[in-house]
Tab-separated table of C-alpha atoms in Angstrom:
chain	number	residue	atom	x	y	z
A	1	MET	CA	107.353	89.182	84.347
A	2	ARG	CA	109.647	89.812	87.636
A	3	CYS	CA	108.803	92.115	90.035
A	4	LEU	CA	111.710	91.869	94.064
A	5	GLY	CA	108.983	90.712	97.412
A	6	LEU	CA	109.942	92.116	100.121
A	7	ASP	CA	108.849	90.156	103.649
A	8	ILE	CA	110.394	92.071	106.603
A	9	GLY	CA	109.956	89.607	110.005
A	10	SER	CA	111.094	89.774	113.191
A	11	SER	CA	113.625	87.509	112.791
A	12	SER	CA	114.997	88.197	109.996
A	13	ILE	CA	114.129	90.894	106.901
A	14	LYS	CA	114.170	88.190	104.063
A	15	GLY	CA	114.257	89.337	99.816
A	16	ALA	CA	113.928	87.068	96.992
A	17	VAL	CA	113.402	87.561	92.700
A	18	LEU	CA	109.298	87.058	92.693
A	19	ASP	CA	108.820	85.222	88.876
A	20	LEU	CA	104.794	85.701	87.960
A	21	GLU	CA	104.446	84.010	85.443
A	22	THR	CA	105.798	80.727	86.631
A	23	SER	CA	104.828	82.265	90.648
A	24	SER	CA	108.172	81.482	91.242
A	25	VAL	CA	110.917	82.404	94.192
A	26	SER	CA	114.605	82.879	93.801
A	27	HIS	CA	117.689	85.048	94.544
A	28	ILE	CA	116.622	84.589	98.222
A	29	VAL	CA	118.456	86.772	100.442
A	30	ARG	CA	118.443	87.975	104.406
A	31	GLU	CA	119.763	90.104	106.819
A	32	PRO	CA	119.306	89.638	110.158
A	33	PHE	CA	115.682	92.149	111.657
A	34	PRO	CA	118.458	93.794	113.877
A	35	ASN	CA	118.501	93.106	117.672
A	36	PRO	CA	116.671	96.040	120.225
A	37	VAL	CA	117.633	98.584	121.827
A	38	ALA	CA	120.272	97.476	125.119
A	39	GLY	CA	120.035	99.269	128.841
A	40	MET	CA	115.907	98.948	128.301
A	41	PRO	CA	113.598	98.057	131.577
A	42	SER	CA	112.728	94.475	131.828
A	43	GLY	CA	110.064	93.444	129.398
A	44	PHE	CA	111.012	96.005	126.753
A	45	HIS	CA	111.246	95.576	123.300
A	46	GLU	CA	112.617	98.467	121.150
A	47	VAL	CA	114.693	98.416	117.608
A	48	SER	CA	116.242	101.199	115.774
A	49	PRO	CA	113.615	102.177	112.783
A	50	GLU	CA	117.183	103.764	110.988
A	51	ASP	CA	118.685	100.503	111.870
A	52	ILE	CA	115.598	98.428	110.972
A	53	PHE	CA	115.663	100.881	107.999
A	54	THR	CA	119.023	100.362	106.777
A	55	CYS	CA	119.257	96.145	106.413
A	56	ALA	CA	115.759	96.343	104.459
A	57	VAL	CA	117.694	98.975	102.061
A	58	SER	CA	120.199	96.439	102.168
A	59	VAL	CA	117.965	93.453	101.290
A	60	ILE	CA	116.377	95.602	97.971
A	61	ASP	CA	119.941	97.168	96.569
A	62	ARG	CA	120.880	93.009	96.377
A	63	LEU	CA	118.905	91.877	95.191
A	64	CYS	CA	117.936	94.954	91.886
A	65	SER	CA	121.303	93.344	90.616
A	66	HIS	CA	119.463	90.117	90.238
A	67	ALA	CA	116.499	91.277	88.645
A	68	PRO	CA	117.741	94.110	86.011
A	69	ASP	CA	114.136	93.858	84.374
A	70	ALA	CA	112.170	94.718	87.823
A	71	THR	CA	110.612	97.216	88.488
A	72	THR	CA	107.275	96.771	91.162
A	73	LEU	CA	108.209	95.765	95.134
A	74	LEU	CA	105.382	94.033	97.352
A	75	SER	CA	106.537	93.186	100.147
A	76	CYS	CA	104.889	91.837	103.829
A	77	GLY	CA	105.916	92.611	107.142
A	78	GLN	CA	105.164	91.889	110.824
A	79	MET	CA	101.666	92.567	112.034
A	80	GLY	CA	101.224	93.735	116.090
A	81	GLY	CA	103.722	96.458	117.352
A	82	ILE	CA	104.013	100.064	116.105
A	83	MET	CA	106.125	103.143	116.297
A	84	LEU	CA	105.112	106.638	116.136
A	85	VAL	CA	106.326	109.397	112.979
A	86	ASP	CA	105.856	113.173	112.770
A	87	GLN	CA	104.026	114.825	108.926
A	88	ASN	CA	107.330	114.126	107.833
A	89	LEU	CA	108.254	110.563	108.601
A	90	ARG	CA	110.743	111.100	111.509
A	91	PRO	CA	111.061	109.276	113.994
A	92	PHE	CA	109.069	109.898	117.759
A	93	THR	CA	109.462	106.355	119.022
A	94	ASN	CA	111.595	103.656	118.101
A	95	TYR	CA	109.881	100.367	117.002
A	96	LEU	CA	108.165	98.649	119.670
A	97	SER	CA	108.016	94.977	119.523
A	98	TRP	CA	104.476	92.849	119.620
A	99	ARG	CA	107.120	90.916	121.091
A	100	ASP	CA	107.033	94.571	124.133
A	101	GLN	CA	105.404	92.674	127.605
A	102	ARG	CA	105.378	96.361	129.373
A	103	THR	CA	102.207	96.205	128.895
A	104	THR	CA	101.614	92.812	131.133
A	105	VAL	CA	103.419	94.553	134.262
A	106	VAL	CA	101.209	94.705	136.742
A	107	ASP	CA	100.130	97.979	139.755
A	108	PRO	CA	99.917	97.252	143.356
A	109	CYS	CA	96.779	96.505	142.926
A	110	GLY	CA	97.126	93.364	140.935
A	111	THR	CA	96.377	94.852	137.366
A	112	SER	CA	98.199	95.174	134.996
A	113	THR	CA	97.868	97.765	131.324
A	114	LEU	CA	96.313	95.212	129.333
A	115	ASP	CA	93.343	94.343	131.704
A	116	ARG	CA	92.645	98.238	132.425
A	117	LEU	CA	92.711	98.363	128.171
A	118	ARG	CA	90.067	95.519	128.166
A	119	GLY	CA	87.835	97.744	130.208
A	120	CYS	CA	87.788	99.699	128.572
A	121	TRP	CA	85.025	98.755	126.155
A	122	SER	CA	82.561	97.505	125.957
A	123	ASP	CA	82.312	94.226	124.810
A	124	ALA	CA	80.467	94.509	121.241
A	125	VAL	CA	83.275	97.235	120.501
A	126	PHE	CA	86.213	94.308	121.075
A	127	GLU	CA	83.565	91.991	119.037
A	128	GLU	CA	84.056	95.018	116.875
A	129	LEU	CA	87.294	95.282	117.005
A	130	GLY	CA	88.451	91.392	116.307
A	131	LYS	CA	88.841	90.551	119.544
A	132	GLU	CA	92.634	91.732	119.146
A	133	LEU	CA	94.547	92.280	122.751
A	134	LYS	CA	97.654	90.819	122.820
A	135	PRO	CA	100.694	92.555	125.046
A	136	GLY	CA	102.506	94.238	121.983
A	137	SER	CA	99.246	94.836	120.219
A	138	ALA	CA	99.788	98.803	118.944
A	139	THR	CA	96.314	99.152	120.724
A	140	SER	CA	97.871	98.180	123.686
A	141	LEU	CA	101.969	100.004	123.807
A	142	LEU	CA	99.987	102.896	122.174
A	143	TYR	CA	97.138	102.494	125.235
A	144	TRP	CA	100.791	101.871	127.453
A	145	LEU	CA	101.978	105.589	126.317
A	146	ALA	CA	98.999	107.841	126.727
A	147	GLN	CA	98.147	106.608	130.124
A	148	ARG	CA	102.259	108.374	131.005
A	149	GLN	CA	101.256	111.357	129.006
A	150	LEU	CA	104.215	110.502	126.728
A	151	LEU	CA	101.934	110.035	123.543
A	152	PRO	CA	103.825	113.043	120.992
A	153	ALA	CA	100.662	115.656	119.893
A	154	GLU	CA	99.473	114.545	116.281
A	155	ALA	CA	101.349	111.480	115.688
A	156	THR	CA	100.749	109.503	112.679
A	157	PRO	CA	101.109	105.555	114.314
A	158	VAL	CA	102.822	103.180	110.977
A	159	THR	CA	103.345	99.620	111.520
A	160	VAL	CA	107.480	99.164	110.827
A	161	GLY	CA	106.515	98.262	107.320
A	162	ASP	CA	104.913	100.722	106.196
A	163	TYR	CA	107.085	102.829	108.382
A	164	VAL	CA	110.167	101.634	105.974
A	165	ILE	CA	108.041	102.081	102.051
A	166	ALA	CA	106.850	105.373	102.315
A	167	ARG	CA	110.502	106.168	104.069
A	168	LEU	CA	111.633	104.089	100.292
A	169	CYS	CA	108.564	106.361	98.317
A	170	HIS	CA	109.153	109.604	100.573
A	171	ALA	CA	105.654	109.330	100.550
A	172	ALA	CA	102.852	110.144	103.913
A	173	PRO	CA	102.538	106.560	104.965
A	174	LYS	CA	100.007	104.245	104.480
A	175	MET	CA	98.662	101.309	105.738
A	176	GLU	CA	97.026	98.055	103.471
A	177	ARG	CA	94.158	96.663	106.229
A	178	THR	CA	95.504	93.587	106.833
A	179	GLN	CA	98.688	94.551	108.854
A	180	GLY	CA	95.679	96.629	110.732
A	181	ILE	CA	94.447	94.200	112.836
A	182	GLY	CA	93.413	94.745	116.550
A	183	MET	CA	93.056	98.988	114.995
A	184	LEU	CA	89.831	98.371	112.812
A	185	ASN	CA	86.272	98.348	112.861
A	186	LEU	CA	85.795	95.423	111.445
A	187	ARG	CA	82.057	96.297	110.342
A	188	THR	CA	82.397	99.216	108.342
A	189	SER	CA	85.809	98.691	107.606
A	190	ASP	CA	87.731	102.357	109.105
A	191	TRP	CA	89.355	102.647	111.935
A	192	HIS	CA	87.408	101.820	115.259
A	193	HIS	CA	88.124	106.102	115.798
A	194	ALA	CA	85.027	106.034	118.938
A	195	ALA	CA	87.910	102.384	120.327
A	196	PHE	CA	90.406	104.707	120.149
A	197	ALA	CA	88.859	107.954	122.029
A	198	ALA	CA	87.434	105.303	124.628
A	199	LEU	CA	91.663	104.942	125.206
A	200	GLY	CA	92.401	108.125	124.852
A	201	LEU	CA	93.801	108.208	121.100
A	202	ASP	CA	92.257	110.489	119.607
A	203	GLY	CA	94.403	113.104	119.374
A	204	MET	CA	96.627	110.975	116.563
A	205	ARG	CA	97.309	111.132	113.046
A	206	TRP	CA	95.672	108.140	111.927
A	207	PRO	CA	97.047	106.415	108.229
A	208	GLN	CA	94.953	106.706	105.054
A	209	LEU	CA	93.972	103.415	104.323
A	210	THR	CA	94.689	101.381	101.379
A	211	HIS	CA	94.658	99.194	98.815
A	212	GLU	CA	96.780	95.870	97.759
A	213	LYS	CA	96.505	96.945	94.639
A	214	GLN	CA	97.072	100.553	94.910
A	215	PRO	CA	101.091	101.598	94.519
A	216	VAL	CA	101.721	103.526	97.475
A	217	GLY	CA	104.537	105.083	95.874
A	218	THR	CA	108.290	105.364	93.685
A	219	VAL	CA	111.741	104.349	94.856
A	220	HIS	CA	114.737	104.674	92.614
A	221	CYS	CA	117.407	101.338	92.722
A	222	HIS	CA	120.360	101.073	91.008
A	223	GLY	CA	119.189	103.113	87.224
A	224	ARG	CA	115.795	102.159	87.752
A	225	THR	CA	111.954	103.216	89.591
A	226	LEU	CA	109.986	100.464	91.348
A	227	THR	CA	106.137	101.308	91.578
A	228	CYS	CA	105.715	100.082	95.644
A	229	PHE	CA	102.559	97.999	96.545
A	230	PRO	CA	101.662	98.265	100.122
A	231	VAL	CA	102.974	96.102	102.990
A	232	ILE	CA	100.076	93.193	103.834
A	233	GLY	CA	100.372	91.183	106.685
A	234	ASP	CA	102.673	88.535	106.469
A	235	GLN	CA	100.140	85.845	107.952
A	236	GLN	CA	97.404	86.602	105.427
A	237	ALA	CA	100.680	86.213	102.524
A	238	ALA	CA	101.906	83.388	103.796
A	239	LEU	CA	97.909	81.751	104.129
A	240	ARG	CA	97.563	82.865	100.243
A	241	GLY	CA	101.979	81.499	99.496
A	242	ILE	CA	99.926	78.540	100.548
A	243	LYS	CA	96.793	79.076	98.646
A	244	LEU	CA	94.546	78.530	101.512
A	245	GLN	CA	90.358	78.381	100.620
A	246	PRO	CA	87.006	79.336	102.607
A	247	HIS	CA	86.266	75.463	103.201
A	248	GLU	CA	90.055	74.845	104.350
A	249	LEU	CA	91.374	74.673	107.727
A	250	SER	CA	94.797	76.064	108.310
A	251	ILE	CA	97.031	74.497	111.313
A	252	ASN	CA	100.391	76.142	110.823
A	253	ALA	CA	103.183	74.790	112.669
A	254	SER	CA	105.892	75.988	113.497
A	255	THR	CA	107.607	78.232	115.113
A	256	GLY	CA	104.601	79.656	117.334
A	257	SER	CA	101.538	77.980	115.747
A	258	GLN	CA	98.123	78.843	114.198
A	259	VAL	CA	94.664	77.415	113.428
A	260	SER	CA	93.529	79.827	110.610
A	261	GLN	CA	90.300	80.831	108.849
A	262	ILE	CA	88.929	82.555	105.253
A	263	THR	CA	85.117	83.456	106.325
A	264	ARG	CA	83.423	85.474	103.370
A	265	GLU	CA	82.112	88.288	105.691
A	266	PHE	CA	82.437	88.808	109.096
A	267	ARG	CA	81.550	85.943	110.896
A	268	PRO	CA	82.464	86.283	114.729
A	269	ALA	CA	83.875	83.907	117.363
A	270	ASP	CA	85.894	83.250	120.219
A	271	CYS	CA	87.966	83.156	118.060
A	272	GLN	CA	90.437	86.458	116.677
A	273	THR	CA	89.545	87.784	113.059
A	274	ARG	CA	91.449	90.137	111.035
A	275	PRO	CA	91.020	91.860	107.733
A	276	TRP	CA	91.955	89.179	104.272
A	277	PHE	CA	91.707	90.003	100.800
A	278	ASP	CA	88.790	90.876	98.528
A	279	GLY	CA	86.808	92.391	101.135
A	280	GLN	CA	86.677	88.859	102.889
A	281	PHE	CA	88.147	87.673	106.699
A	282	MET	CA	90.202	85.183	108.315
A	283	ASN	CA	88.999	83.665	111.973
A	284	THR	CA	92.285	82.960	113.653
A	285	ILE	CA	93.384	81.503	117.275
A	286	THR	CA	97.688	82.423	117.761
A	287	HIS	CA	100.290	81.598	120.087
A	288	ILE	CA	99.683	78.322	120.054
A	289	PRO	CA	102.512	76.676	121.875
A	290	ALA	CA	104.562	75.333	119.030
A	291	GLY	CA	108.220	75.043	118.143
A	292	ARG	CA	109.335	77.620	120.679
A	293	SER	CA	108.690	75.637	123.633
A	294	LEU	CA	109.568	72.605	122.270
A	295	THR	CA	113.573	74.101	121.667
A	296	VAL	CA	112.749	74.622	125.443
A	297	LEU	CA	112.751	71.464	125.834
A	298	GLU	CA	115.701	70.397	123.998
A	299	ALA	CA	117.609	73.076	125.965
A	300	LEU	CA	117.347	71.458	128.901
A	301	LEU	CA	118.330	68.350	127.899
A	302	THR	CA	121.061	69.503	125.963
A	303	GLU	CA	122.445	71.940	128.826
A	304	LEU	CA	124.609	69.399	131.074
A	305	PRO	CA	126.784	68.662	127.448
A	306	ARG	CA	126.946	72.011	126.814
A	307	LEU	CA	128.163	72.739	129.757
A	308	ALA	CA	130.816	70.130	129.398
A	309	GLY	CA	131.765	71.996	126.471
A	310	VAL	CA	129.676	68.849	124.340
A	311	LYS	CA	127.631	70.130	121.500
A	312	ILE	CA	125.544	67.237	119.953
A	313	GLU	CA	125.440	68.067	116.740
A	314	ASN	CA	121.723	66.278	115.660
A	315	SER	CA	119.589	67.113	118.424
A	316	TRP	CA	116.727	67.385	116.597
A	317	GLN	CA	116.517	64.273	114.515
A	318	LEU	CA	118.035	61.915	117.866
A	319	ILE	CA	114.603	64.049	118.882
A	320	GLN	CA	112.818	62.739	115.917
A	321	GLN	CA	114.344	59.329	116.220
A	322	ALA	CA	112.800	58.796	119.737
A	323	SER	CA	109.661	60.293	119.316
A	324	LYS	CA	108.884	57.336	116.667
A	325	SER	CA	108.546	54.743	118.526
A	326	SER	CA	107.781	56.115	121.678
A	327	SER	CA	103.762	55.668	123.689
A	328	GLY	CA	104.204	57.950	125.745
A	329	ASP	CA	103.499	55.772	127.961
A	330	GLY	CA	101.320	58.362	131.081
A	331	LEU	CA	103.554	61.605	130.639
A	332	SER	CA	101.985	64.444	130.416
A	333	CYS	CA	103.169	67.978	128.917
A	334	ASP	CA	101.712	71.543	128.711
A	335	LEU	CA	103.979	73.673	126.477
A	336	SER	CA	102.209	77.073	128.233
A	337	PHE	CA	105.884	78.166	128.591
A	338	PHE	CA	104.487	81.339	127.599
A	339	ALA	CA	101.067	83.806	127.939
A	340	SER	CA	99.511	81.941	124.958
A	341	ALA	CA	96.141	80.567	123.239
A	342	MET	CA	96.132	77.324	125.347
A	343	GLY	CA	96.862	79.439	129.316
A	344	TYR	CA	100.795	80.523	131.171
A	345	ASP	CA	101.058	76.876	132.621
A	346	GLY	CA	103.628	74.744	131.253
A	347	ARG	CA	104.147	71.553	132.691
A	348	ILE	CA	104.910	68.336	133.192
A	349	LYS	CA	102.828	65.600	134.677
A	350	GLY	CA	102.003	61.514	135.121
A	351	ILE	CA	106.422	61.180	136.127
A	352	THR	CA	107.161	57.657	137.385
A	353	THR	CA	109.991	56.589	137.586
A	354	GLU	CA	110.146	54.347	133.609
A	355	ASN	CA	109.037	56.870	132.033
A	356	LEU	CA	110.741	60.350	132.165
A	357	THR	CA	112.550	59.276	127.852
A	358	VAL	CA	113.042	61.712	125.755
A	359	GLY	CA	111.037	59.425	123.330
A	360	ASN	CA	108.263	60.032	125.800
A	361	LEU	CA	108.416	64.309	126.692
A	362	PHE	CA	108.042	64.315	123.058
A	363	HIS	CA	105.466	62.689	122.560
A	364	ALA	CA	103.077	64.049	124.837
A	365	ALA	CA	104.226	66.982	123.555
A	366	PHE	CA	103.060	66.300	120.524
A	367	GLU	CA	100.141	65.505	121.528
A	368	PHE	CA	99.588	68.050	123.466
A	369	MET	CA	99.425	70.352	120.612
A	370	ALA	CA	97.204	67.843	118.779
A	371	ASP	CA	95.022	68.145	121.024
A	372	SER	CA	95.839	72.131	121.310
A	373	TYR	CA	94.930	72.086	118.149
A	374	LEU	CA	91.466	71.071	117.923
A	375	THR	CA	90.518	72.412	121.466
A	376	CYS	CA	91.074	76.262	119.018
A	377	SER	CA	88.726	75.787	116.179
A	378	ARG	CA	86.247	74.305	118.698
A	379	ARG	CA	86.583	77.448	119.685
A	380	MET	CA	87.012	79.238	115.945
A	381	SER	CA	83.614	76.718	114.613
A	382	PRO	CA	81.931	74.435	117.872
A	383	GLN	CA	80.487	72.728	114.550
A	384	PRO	CA	83.250	73.046	111.769
A	385	THR	CA	83.143	74.118	109.243
A	386	TRP	CA	85.346	73.289	107.070
A	387	ASP	CA	85.635	69.723	104.762
A	388	GLN	CA	89.677	69.497	104.509
A	389	LEU	CA	92.453	70.108	106.759
A	390	ALA	CA	95.460	72.213	105.094
A	391	ILE	CA	98.739	71.425	107.217
A	392	SER	CA	101.995	73.361	106.728
A	393	GLY	CA	105.064	74.667	108.816
A	394	GLY	CA	108.239	72.443	109.584
A	395	LEU	CA	107.405	71.510	112.580
A	396	VAL	CA	104.443	68.329	111.257
A	397	GLN	CA	107.513	67.722	108.462
A	398	SER	CA	109.879	66.852	110.465
A	399	PHE	CA	107.990	64.698	113.197
A	400	ALA	CA	106.067	62.107	111.288
A	401	ALA	CA	104.601	61.842	114.332
A	402	LEU	CA	103.012	64.660	115.045
A	403	ARG	CA	101.182	64.905	111.767
A	404	ALA	CA	100.142	61.699	112.333
A	405	LYS	CA	97.896	62.219	116.022
A	406	ILE	CA	96.635	65.610	114.269
A	407	GLU	CA	95.338	63.324	112.237
A	408	ALA	CA	93.791	60.661	113.564
A	409	ARG	CA	92.133	64.391	115.507
A	410	PHE	CA	90.778	65.791	112.156
A	411	PRO	CA	89.481	62.016	110.429
A	412	LEU	CA	88.825	65.029	106.694
A	413	PRO	CA	91.303	64.653	103.492
A	414	ILE	CA	95.285	66.718	104.584
A	415	ARG	CA	96.514	68.854	102.078
A	416	ASP	CA	99.940	69.113	103.062
A	417	ILE	CA	102.167	72.133	101.637
A	418	ALA	CA	105.890	71.331	102.293
A	419	GLU	CA	106.063	74.741	100.727
A	420	GLN	CA	109.144	76.961	102.636
A	421	GLU	CA	108.483	80.517	101.493
A	422	GLU	CA	104.751	80.416	101.725
A	423	THR	CA	105.052	84.370	102.894
A	424	LEU	CA	107.209	85.145	99.972
A	425	LEU	CA	105.268	83.956	97.027
A	426	GLY	CA	101.886	85.091	99.231
A	427	LEU	CA	103.590	88.320	97.404
A	428	MET	CA	102.129	87.464	94.044
A	429	GLY	CA	98.603	87.240	94.776
A	430	SER	CA	99.218	91.369	95.460
A	431	THR	CA	99.051	92.065	90.962
């Protein structure tokens, strides 16, 4: 049996044909995720809902020709961010992306919207919400709108993925719980209405919560009818795609980085807690500096050639080779070049006239990454509740030096995952 899979990501909208019998992915097609709306104030990151929907429809149309026998559409989407729609699914707003930073702007007293929001919640409420509070979180952006009287009466907040699927099906939007990060009372698995009321969000029409195996509606495509299931969170889809087990600690190292563990019950810790599947939970720490920060270093190292009109085609291969034979030689590199789980005070220290080389710089960066994974894992659980690592992400496959440093800090068996389409594979657990 084959079905269609749709991944509404932040860099691309990707789709594939999923074979449920062989657990394989084929005929991958993608469209770039639309660019943000131009001319917005600094820190704003909004995207046209119409552009997003058009891209998603294009991907689905292309997939239909590859799998004329498919009768099901499974989807996952980016978490965080929000958009508002009316009862007929007409957008009140653009999609306010999880990349949006407007809530970090400080007022003359030095206080940000994010600071004021956190002050509205007790520690107990914050814990029940999974300790989810980022600049682009749904609640952060909704609170920013509420503070400026920009919330339309009886608007419905939806994720971008839920908007796409509801519009495809001409149905009321529904939200699967893995998409509801920072909005659910994890002790009751329902909307946290008390937390919303404290922010002035109690006048909103919250969508119905649903289960991943409960169809949302149907869409007609190329003369066929596809049954559409709810959008699930892309992080949870990816971890299910690597078959993460409760006894494992997941370390994912790609553009961003996360450490995660499945828990059978709600187990608050010094970390984020998110809904998992089948009534379980996931403790996680996200926004650990990784590929995005390494790219900053690579861009610096290749700036002069670029200015001279020379493109170094194999810069990452050269970096890989240089880091293999380097020891760091006293150099240290904090990759927190943006607000992250490790702070926001990126720096390079310990520079001498001899040690500032490409190899030493990346050796130091990998040391920082491995230290960050260990530090974050101890925040999740000071005494390990796992007996194996599950390591995924392109960086670990590309840089043997990084993997070796992780292995040195975690004297445990390691399960390496080379699969590159784990998010799409994770969709197949929805059936």
